[in-house]
Amino acid sequence: MVFHKGKVLLIVTGASRGLGRALTECFCDRFIASHSEVTKNENAMLTLLLLARNAQLLSEVRATIESKSPQINVFDALVGDLSLESTQDAFEKSLQKINDEFDEAIIIHNAGTVGDPNQLVDSFTLQDSQFIKSYFECNVFSVIKMTSAFLRKFASKAKHCTIVNISSLAAVKAIKGLSIYGAGKAARDAYFRSVALEMENTSVLNYAPGPLQTEMVDILKKEGFNKEFFKEEKNLLKPESTIKKLFNLLETGNYENGSHVDVFDIQ
């Protein structure tokens, strides 16, 4: 019953484009619809904390969702690179400024990079050490630190917490050229299984949204070892279609806590 709750906090990383932008806008639409005139709750409020690297696009997202309803409040829109500790610190400082108590606090870890899809496992050298460290700082370490900050803040200030990790088929199946990407996704899945085990009153979902019509896939159409697959539009999903399945899953709670669910596993 995520969308029907009165006071909800939503945090989305990578919110300025692609899946992250669609997640943010669709969540707002669904929240507003859940508090329509028929079932109106005058105290219902959706508070958002958004993160992205592109300031202009993030500003556009903020303006779009705030224009939807007075029930939508963007508390903060942070611009920064998650591989930098300064961005991670800014996130934690912003969390500390949120003093409201919530019926539901949700964080969707959507931000991520694909790495170099042309690089096979035997091609990494000592010269790649900084690239690998930076990749894992952005895609794994920042997620762990931000999740910890989120839980310290809201495990006691929210009646319930939900964590969504945007995962991938690459977390559970080897894909040629995507070893670093898959390793990062698998590490995140494993970490969030531990979160589900250790944290009470917290729902955790590792969700693989499928191959999407986004800028990340545009890269894979031109580079790597799977170009022909990604060039076939019939193989790609629209962000809105996978989001609908994700939100239905969150609404029903019909998943094992901490599990990995692929969009194609959902009827």
CSV table of C-alpha atoms in Angstrom, one decimal:
chain,number,residue,atom,x,y,z
A,1,MET,CA,0.0,0.0,0.0
A,2,VAL,CA,2.9,2.3,-0.7
A,3,PHE,CA,1.0,4.9,-2.8
A,4,HIS,CA,-2.0,5.1,-0.5
A,5,LYS,CA,0.0,6.2,2.6
A,6,GLY,CA,-0.4,9.8,3.7
A,7,LYS,CA,3.1,11.1,4.3
A,8,VAL,CA,5.7,9.6,2.0
A,9,LEU,CA,9.3,10.4,1.3
A,10,LEU,CA,10.8,9.3,-2.0
A,11,ILE,CA,14.5,9.5,-2.8
A,12,VAL,CA,15.7,8.7,-6.3
A,13,THR,CA,19.2,8.7,-7.6
A,14,GLY,CA,19.9,9.3,-11.3
A,15,ALA,CA,16.6,11.2,-11.5
A,16,SER,CA,17.3,13.5,-14.4
A,17,ARG,CA,17.0,11.2,-17.3
A,18,GLY,CA,16.0,7.8,-18.6
A,19,LEU,CA,14.6,5.3,-16.1
A,20,GLY,CA,15.2,7.6,-13.1
A,21,ARG,CA,13.3,10.5,-14.5
A,22,ALA,CA,10.4,8.2,-15.5
A,23,LEU,CA,10.4,6.6,-12.1
A,24,THR,CA,10.2,10.0,-10.4
A,25,GLU,CA,7.4,11.3,-12.6
A,26,CYS,CA,5.4,8.1,-12.6
A,27,PHE,CA,5.6,7.8,-8.9
A,28,CYS,CA,4.2,11.3,-8.5
A,29,ASP,CA,1.4,10.5,-10.9
A,30,ARG,CA,0.5,7.3,-9.0
A,31,PHE,CA,0.6,9.0,-5.6
A,32,ILE,CA,-1.7,11.8,-6.8
A,33,ALA,CA,-4.1,9.3,-8.3
A,34,SER,CA,-4.1,7.3,-5.1
A,35,HIS,CA,-5.2,10.5,-3.3
A,36,SER,CA,-7.8,11.6,-5.8
A,37,GLU,CA,-11.0,13.5,-4.9
A,38,VAL,CA,-12.8,10.2,-4.1
A,39,THR,CA,-10.2,9.1,-1.5
A,40,LYS,CA,-8.8,12.5,-0.8
A,41,ASN,CA,-6.5,12.8,2.2
A,42,GLU,CA,-5.9,16.5,2.8
A,43,ASN,CA,-2.8,15.7,4.8
A,44,ALA,CA,-1.2,13.5,2.1
A,45,MET,CA,2.1,14.8,1.0
A,46,LEU,CA,4.9,13.3,-1.1
A,47,THR,CA,8.3,14.8,-0.3
A,48,LEU,CA,11.2,14.1,-2.7
A,49,LEU,CA,14.9,14.2,-2.5
A,50,LEU,CA,16.5,13.8,-6.0
A,51,LEU,CA,20.0,13.3,-7.1
A,52,ALA,CA,21.6,13.5,-10.6
A,53,ARG,CA,24.7,14.7,-12.4
A,54,ASN,CA,22.9,17.1,-14.9
A,55,ALA,CA,21.8,20.3,-13.2
A,56,GLN,CA,19.7,21.5,-16.1
A,57,LEU,CA,17.8,18.3,-16.6
A,58,LEU,CA,17.3,17.8,-12.9
A,59,SER,CA,15.8,21.4,-12.7
A,60,GLU,CA,13.4,20.5,-15.5
A,61,VAL,CA,12.3,17.3,-13.6
A,62,ARG,CA,11.8,19.4,-10.4
A,63,ALA,CA,9.6,21.9,-12.2
A,64,THR,CA,7.6,19.2,-13.9
A,65,ILE,CA,6.7,17.3,-10.8
A,66,GLU,CA,6.1,20.3,-8.6
A,67,SER,CA,3.6,21.6,-11.2
A,68,LYS,CA,1.6,18.4,-10.9
A,69,SER,CA,0.0,19.0,-7.5
A,70,PRO,CA,0.4,21.0,-4.2
A,71,GLN,CA,0.8,17.5,-2.6
A,72,ILE,CA,4.3,17.3,-4.3
A,73,ASN,CA,7.2,18.9,-2.5
A,74,VAL,CA,10.8,18.6,-3.8
A,75,PHE,CA,12.8,19.1,-0.6
A,76,ASP,CA,16.1,19.0,-2.3
A,77,ALA,CA,17.6,18.3,-5.8
A,78,LEU,CA,21.3,17.5,-5.4
A,79,VAL,CA,23.7,17.7,-8.4
A,80,GLY,CA,26.8,15.7,-8.2
A,81,ASP,CA,28.9,12.6,-9.1
A,82,LEU,CA,28.3,9.7,-6.8
A,83,SER,CA,31.9,8.6,-7.2
A,84,LEU,CA,32.9,11.7,-5.2
A,85,GLU,CA,32.7,11.8,-1.4
A,86,SER,CA,31.6,15.4,-1.6
A,87,THR,CA,28.4,14.3,-3.3
A,88,GLN,CA,27.8,11.5,-0.8
A,89,ASP,CA,28.4,14.0,2.1
A,90,ALA,CA,26.0,16.4,0.6
A,91,PHE,CA,23.4,13.7,0.4
A,92,GLU,CA,23.8,12.8,4.1
A,93,LYS,CA,23.6,16.5,5.1
A,94,SER,CA,20.4,16.9,3.1
A,95,LEU,CA,18.9,13.9,4.9
A,96,GLN,CA,19.7,15.4,8.3
A,97,LYS,CA,17.7,18.5,7.4
A,98,ILE,CA,14.5,16.4,6.8
A,99,ASN,CA,12.7,16.6,10.2
A,100,ASP,CA,9.3,15.2,9.3
A,101,GLU,CA,8.1,11.8,10.3
A,102,PHE,CA,6.7,9.7,7.5
A,103,ASP,CA,4.3,6.8,7.0
A,104,GLU,CA,6.7,5.5,4.3
A,105,ALA,CA,10.3,6.3,3.4
A,106,ILE,CA,11.5,5.0,0.1
A,107,ILE,CA,14.9,5.1,-1.6
A,108,ILE,CA,15.3,3.9,-5.2
A,109,HIS,CA,19.0,3.3,-6.1
A,110,ASN,CA,18.7,3.9,-9.8
A,111,ALA,CA,22.0,5.8,-10.7
A,112,GLY,CA,24.6,3.7,-12.4
A,113,THR,CA,27.1,3.5,-15.2
A,114,VAL,CA,27.8,0.7,-17.6
A,115,GLY,CA,31.6,1.0,-17.7
A,116,ASP,CA,33.5,0.0,-20.8
A,117,PRO,CA,31.5,-2.7,-22.7
A,118,ASN,CA,34.5,-3.4,-25.0
A,119,GLN,CA,36.7,-4.6,-22.2
A,120,LEU,CA,37.1,-8.4,-21.7
A,121,VAL,CA,38.3,-9.9,-18.5
A,122,ASP,CA,41.8,-10.6,-19.7
A,123,SER,CA,42.4,-6.9,-20.7
A,124,PHE,CA,42.5,-5.3,-17.3
A,125,THR,CA,45.9,-4.1,-16.2
A,126,LEU,CA,47.4,-2.1,-13.4
A,127,GLN,CA,46.7,1.0,-15.4
A,128,ASP,CA,43.0,0.3,-15.0
A,129,SER,CA,43.2,0.3,-11.2
A,130,GLN,CA,41.9,3.9,-10.9
A,131,PHE,CA,39.0,3.2,-13.3
A,132,ILE,CA,38.0,0.1,-11.4
A,133,LYS,CA,38.1,1.9,-8.0
A,134,SER,CA,36.1,4.9,-9.4
A,135,TYR,CA,33.6,2.5,-11.0
A,136,PHE,CA,32.9,0.7,-7.7
A,137,GLU,CA,32.9,3.9,-5.7
A,138,CYS,CA,30.1,5.2,-7.9
A,139,ASN,CA,28.1,2.0,-8.4
A,140,VAL,CA,28.7,0.1,-5.1
A,141,PHE,CA,30.4,1.9,-2.3
A,142,SER,CA,28.2,5.1,-2.6
A,143,VAL,CA,25.1,2.9,-2.5
A,144,ILE,CA,26.2,1.2,0.7
A,145,LYS,CA,27.1,4.5,2.4
A,146,MET,CA,23.9,6.2,1.3
A,147,THR,CA,21.7,3.3,2.3
A,148,SER,CA,23.4,3.3,5.8
A,149,ALA,CA,22.7,7.0,6.1
A,150,PHE,CA,19.1,6.5,5.0
A,151,LEU,CA,18.5,3.7,7.5
A,152,ARG,CA,20.1,5.6,10.4
A,153,LYS,CA,17.8,8.5,9.7
A,154,PHE,CA,14.5,6.8,8.9
A,155,ALA,CA,14.5,3.4,10.5
A,156,SER,CA,13.1,5.2,13.6
A,157,LYS,CA,11.4,8.3,11.9
A,158,ALA,CA,9.3,6.4,9.4
A,159,LYS,CA,6.7,3.8,10.1
A,160,HIS,CA,8.1,1.7,7.3
A,161,CYS,CA,11.0,1.8,4.9
A,162,THR,CA,11.3,0.5,1.4
A,163,ILE,CA,14.6,0.1,-0.6
A,164,VAL,CA,14.6,-0.6,-4.3
A,165,ASN,CA,17.9,-1.5,-5.9
A,166,ILE,CA,17.8,-1.2,-9.7
A,167,SER,CA,19.6,-4.4,-10.6
A,168,SER,CA,20.2,-6.2,-13.9
A,169,LEU,CA,20.2,-9.6,-15.5
A,170,ALA,CA,24.0,-9.1,-15.5
A,171,ALA,CA,23.9,-9.6,-11.7
A,172,VAL,CA,22.9,-13.2,-12.1
A,173,LYS,CA,24.1,-14.1,-15.6
A,174,ALA,CA,27.4,-13.4,-17.3
A,175,ILE,CA,27.2,-11.1,-20.3
A,176,LYS,CA,30.2,-10.7,-22.6
A,177,GLY,CA,32.0,-7.4,-22.1
A,178,LEU,CA,30.0,-6.5,-19.0
A,179,SER,CA,32.1,-8.2,-16.3
A,180,ILE,CA,32.7,-5.0,-14.2
A,181,TYR,CA,29.0,-4.0,-14.6
A,182,GLY,CA,27.8,-7.4,-13.6
A,183,ALA,CA,30.2,-7.6,-10.7
A,184,GLY,CA,28.9,-4.3,-9.4
A,185,LYS,CA,25.3,-5.3,-9.8
A,186,ALA,CA,25.9,-8.7,-8.1
A,187,ALA,CA,27.6,-7.0,-5.2
A,188,ARG,CA,24.7,-4.7,-4.7
A,189,ASP,CA,22.2,-7.6,-4.8
A,190,ALA,CA,24.3,-9.4,-2.1
A,191,TYR,CA,24.5,-6.3,0.1
A,192,PHE,CA,20.7,-5.7,-0.1
A,193,ARG,CA,20.0,-9.3,0.9
A,194,SER,CA,21.9,-8.5,4.1
A,195,VAL,CA,19.9,-5.3,4.6
A,196,ALA,CA,16.7,-7.3,4.3
A,197,LEU,CA,18.0,-9.8,6.8
A,198,GLU,CA,19.3,-7.3,9.4
A,199,MET,CA,16.7,-4.5,9.3
A,200,GLU,CA,13.3,-4.8,10.8
A,201,ASN,CA,10.3,-3.0,9.3
A,202,THR,CA,12.2,-2.6,6.0
A,203,SER,CA,11.2,-4.0,2.6
A,204,VAL,CA,14.0,-4.6,0.1
A,205,LEU,CA,13.7,-5.4,-3.6
A,206,ASN,CA,16.4,-6.0,-6.2
A,207,TYR,CA,14.6,-5.2,-9.4
A,208,ALA,CA,16.0,-6.0,-12.9
A,209,PRO,CA,14.0,-3.7,-15.2
A,210,GLY,CA,15.1,-5.4,-18.5
A,211,PRO,CA,16.7,-3.8,-21.5
A,212,LEU,CA,15.2,-0.3,-21.9
A,213,GLN,CA,15.0,2.4,-24.4
A,214,THR,CA,17.4,4.7,-22.6
A,215,GLU,CA,20.8,6.4,-23.1
A,216,MET,CA,22.6,3.5,-21.4
A,217,VAL,CA,21.3,1.2,-24.1
A,218,ASP,CA,22.2,3.7,-26.8
A,219,ILE,CA,25.8,3.1,-25.7
A,220,LEU,CA,25.4,-0.7,-26.0
A,221,LYS,CA,24.0,-0.3,-29.5
A,222,LYS,CA,27.3,1.2,-30.6
A,223,GLU,CA,29.9,-0.5,-28.4
A,224,GLY,CA,30.6,-3.9,-26.9
A,225,PHE,CA,29.7,-7.4,-28.0
A,226,ASN,CA,25.9,-7.3,-27.9
A,227,LYS,CA,25.3,-4.5,-30.4
A,228,GLU,CA,22.9,-6.5,-32.6
A,229,PHE,CA,20.7,-7.5,-29.7
A,230,PHE,CA,20.3,-3.9,-28.5
A,231,LYS,CA,19.8,-2.5,-32.0
A,232,GLU,CA,16.6,-4.6,-32.3
A,233,GLU,CA,13.8,-2.4,-30.9
A,234,LYS,CA,11.6,-5.4,-30.3
A,235,ASN,CA,14.1,-6.5,-27.6
A,236,LEU,CA,13.8,-3.2,-25.7
A,237,LEU,CA,11.1,-2.1,-23.2
A,238,LYS,CA,9.8,1.4,-22.7
A,239,PRO,CA,10.6,2.7,-19.2
A,240,GLU,CA,6.9,3.2,-18.4
A,241,SER,CA,6.1,-0.5,-19.0
A,242,THR,CA,8.7,-1.8,-16.6
A,243,ILE,CA,7.9,0.9,-14.0
A,244,LYS,CA,4.2,-0.2,-14.0
A,245,LYS,CA,5.3,-3.7,-13.1
A,246,LEU,CA,7.7,-2.4,-10.4
A,247,PHE,CA,5.1,-0.2,-8.8
A,248,ASN,CA,2.4,-3.0,-8.9
A,249,LEU,CA,4.9,-5.2,-7.1
A,250,LEU,CA,5.6,-2.5,-4.5
A,251,GLU,CA,1.9,-2.0,-4.0
A,252,THR,CA,1.1,-5.6,-3.4
A,253,GLY,CA,4.3,-6.6,-1.6
A,254,ASN,CA,4.2,-9.9,-3.5
A,255,TYR,CA,7.9,-10.6,-3.4
A,256,GLU,CA,10.3,-12.2,-1.0
A,257,ASN,CA,12.2,-9.6,1.0
A,258,GLY,CA,15.7,-9.1,-0.4
A,259,SER,CA,15.0,-11.1,-3.5
A,260,HIS,CA,16.0,-10.5,-7.1
A,261,VAL,CA,13.0,-10.1,-9.4
A,262,ASP,CA,13.3,-9.7,-13.1
A,263,VAL,CA,10.7,-7.8,-15.1
A,264,PHE,CA,10.1,-10.9,-17.3
A,265,ASP,CA,9.3,-13.0,-14.2
A,266,ILE,CA,6.3,-10.9,-13.5
A,267,GLN,CA,3.0,-11.9,-15.1
